[in-house]
Backbone as numpy.savetxt, mean C-alpha at the origin, in Angstrom:
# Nx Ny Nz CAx CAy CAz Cx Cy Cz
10.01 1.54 4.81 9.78 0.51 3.83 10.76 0.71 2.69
11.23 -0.47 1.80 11.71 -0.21 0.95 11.07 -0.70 -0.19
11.01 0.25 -1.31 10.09 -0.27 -2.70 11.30 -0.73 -3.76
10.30 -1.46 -4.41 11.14 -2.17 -5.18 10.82 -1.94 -6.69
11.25 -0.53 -7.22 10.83 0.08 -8.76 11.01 -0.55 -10.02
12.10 -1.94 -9.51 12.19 -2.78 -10.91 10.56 -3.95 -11.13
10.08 -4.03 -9.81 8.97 -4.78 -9.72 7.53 -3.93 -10.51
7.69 -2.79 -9.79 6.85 -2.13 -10.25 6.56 -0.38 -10.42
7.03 -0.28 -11.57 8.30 1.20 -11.61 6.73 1.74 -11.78
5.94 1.71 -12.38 5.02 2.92 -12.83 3.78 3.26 -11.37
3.87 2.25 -10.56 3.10 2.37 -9.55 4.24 2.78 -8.28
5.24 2.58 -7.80 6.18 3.30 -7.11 6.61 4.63 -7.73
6.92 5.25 -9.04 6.59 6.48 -9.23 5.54 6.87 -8.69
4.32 6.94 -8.52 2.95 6.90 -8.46 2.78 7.55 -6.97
3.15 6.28 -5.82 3.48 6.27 -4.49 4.76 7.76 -4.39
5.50 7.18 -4.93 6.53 8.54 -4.43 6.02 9.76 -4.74
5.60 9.79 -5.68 4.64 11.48 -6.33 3.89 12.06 -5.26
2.85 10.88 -4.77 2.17 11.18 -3.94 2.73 11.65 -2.50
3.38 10.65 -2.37 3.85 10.63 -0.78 4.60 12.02 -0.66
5.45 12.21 -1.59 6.33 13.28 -1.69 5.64 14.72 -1.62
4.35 14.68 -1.75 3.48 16.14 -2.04 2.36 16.04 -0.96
2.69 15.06 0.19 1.88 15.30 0.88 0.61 14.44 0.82
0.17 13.89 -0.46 -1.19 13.57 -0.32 -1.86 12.26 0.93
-1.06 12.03 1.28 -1.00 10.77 2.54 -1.39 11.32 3.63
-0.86 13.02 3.48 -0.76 12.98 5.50 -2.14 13.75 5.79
-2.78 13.03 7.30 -3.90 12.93 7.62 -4.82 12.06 6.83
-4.10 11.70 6.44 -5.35 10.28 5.95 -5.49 9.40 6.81
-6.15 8.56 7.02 -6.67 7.50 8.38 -6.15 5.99 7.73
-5.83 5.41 8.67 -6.22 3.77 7.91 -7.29 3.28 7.93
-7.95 3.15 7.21 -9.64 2.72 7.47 -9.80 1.32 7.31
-8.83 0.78 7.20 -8.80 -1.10 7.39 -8.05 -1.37 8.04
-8.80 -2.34 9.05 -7.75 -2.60 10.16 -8.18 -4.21 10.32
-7.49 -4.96 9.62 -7.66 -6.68 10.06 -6.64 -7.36 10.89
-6.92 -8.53 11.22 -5.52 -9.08 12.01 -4.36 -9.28 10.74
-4.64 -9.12 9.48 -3.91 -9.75 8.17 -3.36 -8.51 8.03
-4.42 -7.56 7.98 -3.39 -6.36 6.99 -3.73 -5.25 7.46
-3.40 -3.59 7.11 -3.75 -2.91 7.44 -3.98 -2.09 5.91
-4.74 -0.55 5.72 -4.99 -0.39 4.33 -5.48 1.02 4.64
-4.90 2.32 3.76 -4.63 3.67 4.48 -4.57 4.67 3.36
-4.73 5.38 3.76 -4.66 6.77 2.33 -5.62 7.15 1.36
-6.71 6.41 1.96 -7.71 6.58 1.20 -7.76 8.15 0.93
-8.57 9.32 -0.10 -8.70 10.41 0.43 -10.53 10.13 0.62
-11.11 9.35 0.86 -12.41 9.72 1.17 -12.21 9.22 3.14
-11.18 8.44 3.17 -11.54 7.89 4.21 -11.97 6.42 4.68
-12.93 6.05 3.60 -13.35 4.92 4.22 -13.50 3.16 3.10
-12.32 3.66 2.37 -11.82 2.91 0.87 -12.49 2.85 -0.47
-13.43 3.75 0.04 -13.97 3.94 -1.51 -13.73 5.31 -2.74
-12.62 5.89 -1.52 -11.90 7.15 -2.84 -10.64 6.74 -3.54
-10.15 7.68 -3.82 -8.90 7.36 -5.10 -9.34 6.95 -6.60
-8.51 6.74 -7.11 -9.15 6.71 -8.57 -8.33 5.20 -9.25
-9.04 4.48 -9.65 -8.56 3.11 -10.41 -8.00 3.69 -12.13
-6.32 3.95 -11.52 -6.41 4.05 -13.31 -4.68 3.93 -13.08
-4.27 3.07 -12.12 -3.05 2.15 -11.87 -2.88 0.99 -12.99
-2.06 0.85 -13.46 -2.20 -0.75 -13.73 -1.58 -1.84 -12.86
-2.37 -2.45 -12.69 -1.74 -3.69 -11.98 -0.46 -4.40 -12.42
0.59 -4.29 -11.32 1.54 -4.94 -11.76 2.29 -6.22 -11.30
1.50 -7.54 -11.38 1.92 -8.08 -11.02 3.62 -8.69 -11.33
4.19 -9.43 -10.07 5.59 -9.70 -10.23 5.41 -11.26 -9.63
6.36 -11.83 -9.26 6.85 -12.89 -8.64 7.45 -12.75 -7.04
7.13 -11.61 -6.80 7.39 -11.22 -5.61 6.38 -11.89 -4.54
6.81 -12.12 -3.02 5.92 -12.73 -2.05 5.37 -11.96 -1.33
3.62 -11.67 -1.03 3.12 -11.31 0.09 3.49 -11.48 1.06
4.50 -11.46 2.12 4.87 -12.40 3.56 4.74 -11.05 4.18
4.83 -11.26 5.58 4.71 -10.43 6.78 5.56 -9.23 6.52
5.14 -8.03 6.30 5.37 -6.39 5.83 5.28 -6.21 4.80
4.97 -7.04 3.68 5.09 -6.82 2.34 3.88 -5.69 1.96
3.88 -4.83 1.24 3.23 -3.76 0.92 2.68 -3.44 0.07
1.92 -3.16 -0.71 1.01 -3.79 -1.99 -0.06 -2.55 -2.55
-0.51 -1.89 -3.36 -1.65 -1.80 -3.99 -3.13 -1.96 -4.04
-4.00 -1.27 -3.20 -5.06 -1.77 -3.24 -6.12 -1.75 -4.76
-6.99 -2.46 -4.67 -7.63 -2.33 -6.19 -9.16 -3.05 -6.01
-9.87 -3.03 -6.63 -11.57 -3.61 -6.60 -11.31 -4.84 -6.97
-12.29 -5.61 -6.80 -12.28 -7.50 -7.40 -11.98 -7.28 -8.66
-12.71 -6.52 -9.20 -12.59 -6.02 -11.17 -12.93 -4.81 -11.44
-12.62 -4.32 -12.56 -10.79 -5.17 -13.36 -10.09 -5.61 -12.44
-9.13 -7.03 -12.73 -8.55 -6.99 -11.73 -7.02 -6.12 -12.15
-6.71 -5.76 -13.37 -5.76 -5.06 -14.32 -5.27 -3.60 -14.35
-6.10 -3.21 -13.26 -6.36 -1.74 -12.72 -6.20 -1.32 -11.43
-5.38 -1.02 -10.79 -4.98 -0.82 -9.17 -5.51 0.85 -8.47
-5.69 1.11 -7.74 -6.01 2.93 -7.30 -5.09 3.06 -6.68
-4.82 4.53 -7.09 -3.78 5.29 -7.06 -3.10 6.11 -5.95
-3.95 5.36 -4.67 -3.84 6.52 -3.18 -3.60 5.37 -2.28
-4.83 4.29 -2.34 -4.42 3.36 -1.09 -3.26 2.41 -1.41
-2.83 1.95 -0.44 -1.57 1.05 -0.29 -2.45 0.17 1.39
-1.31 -0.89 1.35 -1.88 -1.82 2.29 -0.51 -2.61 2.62
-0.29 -3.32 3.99 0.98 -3.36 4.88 0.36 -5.04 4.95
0.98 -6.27 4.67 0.12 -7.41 5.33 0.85 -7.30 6.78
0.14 -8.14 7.91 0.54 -8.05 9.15 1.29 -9.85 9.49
0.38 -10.44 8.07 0.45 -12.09 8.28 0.66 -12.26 6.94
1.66 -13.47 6.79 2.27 -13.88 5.37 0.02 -14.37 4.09
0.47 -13.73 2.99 -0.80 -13.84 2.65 -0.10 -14.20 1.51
-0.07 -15.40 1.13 -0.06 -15.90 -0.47 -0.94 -15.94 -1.11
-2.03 -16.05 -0.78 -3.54 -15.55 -2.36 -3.03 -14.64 -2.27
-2.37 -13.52 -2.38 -2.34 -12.03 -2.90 -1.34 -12.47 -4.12
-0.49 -13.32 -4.14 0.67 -13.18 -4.63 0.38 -13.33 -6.27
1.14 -12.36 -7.11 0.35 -12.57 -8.82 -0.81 -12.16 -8.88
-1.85 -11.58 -8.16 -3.40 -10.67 -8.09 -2.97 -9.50 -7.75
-1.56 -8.79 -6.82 -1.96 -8.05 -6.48 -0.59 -6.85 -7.14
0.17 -5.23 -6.71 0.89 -4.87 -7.17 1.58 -5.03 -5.93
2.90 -5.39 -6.09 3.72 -5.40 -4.78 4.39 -3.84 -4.96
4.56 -3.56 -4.17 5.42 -2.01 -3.82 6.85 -2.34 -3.23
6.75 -2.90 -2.31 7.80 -3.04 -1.58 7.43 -4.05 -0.32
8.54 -3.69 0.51 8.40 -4.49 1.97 8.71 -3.37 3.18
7.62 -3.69 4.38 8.60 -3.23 5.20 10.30 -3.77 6.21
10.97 -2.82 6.56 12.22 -3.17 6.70 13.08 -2.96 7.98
11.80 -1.96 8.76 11.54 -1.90 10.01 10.53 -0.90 10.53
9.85 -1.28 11.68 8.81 -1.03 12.01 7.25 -1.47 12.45
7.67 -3.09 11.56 6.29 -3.70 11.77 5.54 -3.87 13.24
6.47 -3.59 14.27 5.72 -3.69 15.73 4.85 -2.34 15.71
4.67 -1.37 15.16 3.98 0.06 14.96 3.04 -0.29 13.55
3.21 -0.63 12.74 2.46 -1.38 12.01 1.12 -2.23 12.85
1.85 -2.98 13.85 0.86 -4.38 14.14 0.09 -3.83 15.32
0.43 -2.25 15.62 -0.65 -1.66 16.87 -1.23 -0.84 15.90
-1.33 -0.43 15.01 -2.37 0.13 14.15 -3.72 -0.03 14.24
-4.80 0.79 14.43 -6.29 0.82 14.75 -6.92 1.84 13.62
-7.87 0.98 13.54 -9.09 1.83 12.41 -9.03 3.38 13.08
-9.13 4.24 12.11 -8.54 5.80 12.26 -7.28 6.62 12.46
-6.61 5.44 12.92 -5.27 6.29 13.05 -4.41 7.21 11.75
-4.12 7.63 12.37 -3.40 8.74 10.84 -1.75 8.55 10.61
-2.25 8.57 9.16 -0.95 9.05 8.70 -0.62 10.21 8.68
0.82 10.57 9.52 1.30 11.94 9.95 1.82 12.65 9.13
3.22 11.86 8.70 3.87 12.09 7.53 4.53 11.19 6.75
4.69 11.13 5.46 6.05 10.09 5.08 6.68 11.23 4.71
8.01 10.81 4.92 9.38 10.74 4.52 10.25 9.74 3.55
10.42 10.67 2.48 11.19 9.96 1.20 12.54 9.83 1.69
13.24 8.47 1.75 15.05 8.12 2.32 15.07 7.75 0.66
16.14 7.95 0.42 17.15 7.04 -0.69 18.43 6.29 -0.11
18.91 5.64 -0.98 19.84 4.93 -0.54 21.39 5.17 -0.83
C-alpha cells in the first residue's frame, strides 16, 4: 500500500510506529464483508485499541483498495489507533467521515480472499 502523509500525517505516523514495532503481527482480521476487510485489532474482535486518533478527514476517495481508519459512530472526530480497514468495493459514504491512509497499489486479489481470522504475518515498511 501506499500512504499518503500529506492527507493525513499524524495518523500515518501513527500506522508506521506501529507497524514498524511489530504491533500488527498476529493480529487477525476480525471483519470480513464483501465491502471491506478490518484487522489489527489487539483484542481481536474490534473492540480494542484506543480512540485518541483524530480524525482526519481529506478529499480523498474511498474506491476499491483505499485504506482508512477505523473509529466508533461517536465522536465521530476521534479515530483508534490499531485498526485500519482495506475497502474491497468503491464506498463513497466513507468519503469526508472517515481517515484515509492510503491506497492499495498491489495486491488486492489477496486482499479479496481474506477470511474472518486470518492473520497478519508481517508488515514491511518500503520507502520510495
Amino acid at each position: 500500500m501506499e500512504l499518503q502523509p500529506k492527507l493525513a500525517p499524524k495518523s500515518v505516523i501513527n500506522y508506521l510506529n506501529k507497524w514498524s514495532s511489530g504491533t500488527c503481527n498476529d493480529k487477525t482480521f476480525h471483519r470480513v464483508e464483501d465491502w471491506v476487510v478490518q484487522g489489527c485489532d489487539p483484542k481481536g474482535d474490534g473492540t480494542g485499541g484506543v480512540d485518541s486518533l483524530p480524525t482526519e478527514t481529506s478529499s480523498a476517495q474511498f474506491t476499491v483498495g483505499a485504506v482508512g481508519v477505523a473509529r466508533k459512530a461517536y465522536p465521530k472526530d476521534v479515530s483508534n489507533d490499531s485498526q485500519f480497514f482495506i475497502v474491497k468495493k468503491d464506498s463513497t459514504f466513507l468519503n469526508g467521515e472517515y481517515t484515509y491512509l492510503g491506497k492499495v497499489v498491489s495486491g488486492m486479489d489477496v486482499v479479496n480472499k481474506i477470511t474472518v481470522g486470518d492473520k497478519i504475518i508481517d508488515i514491511q515498511i518500503l520507502t520510495k
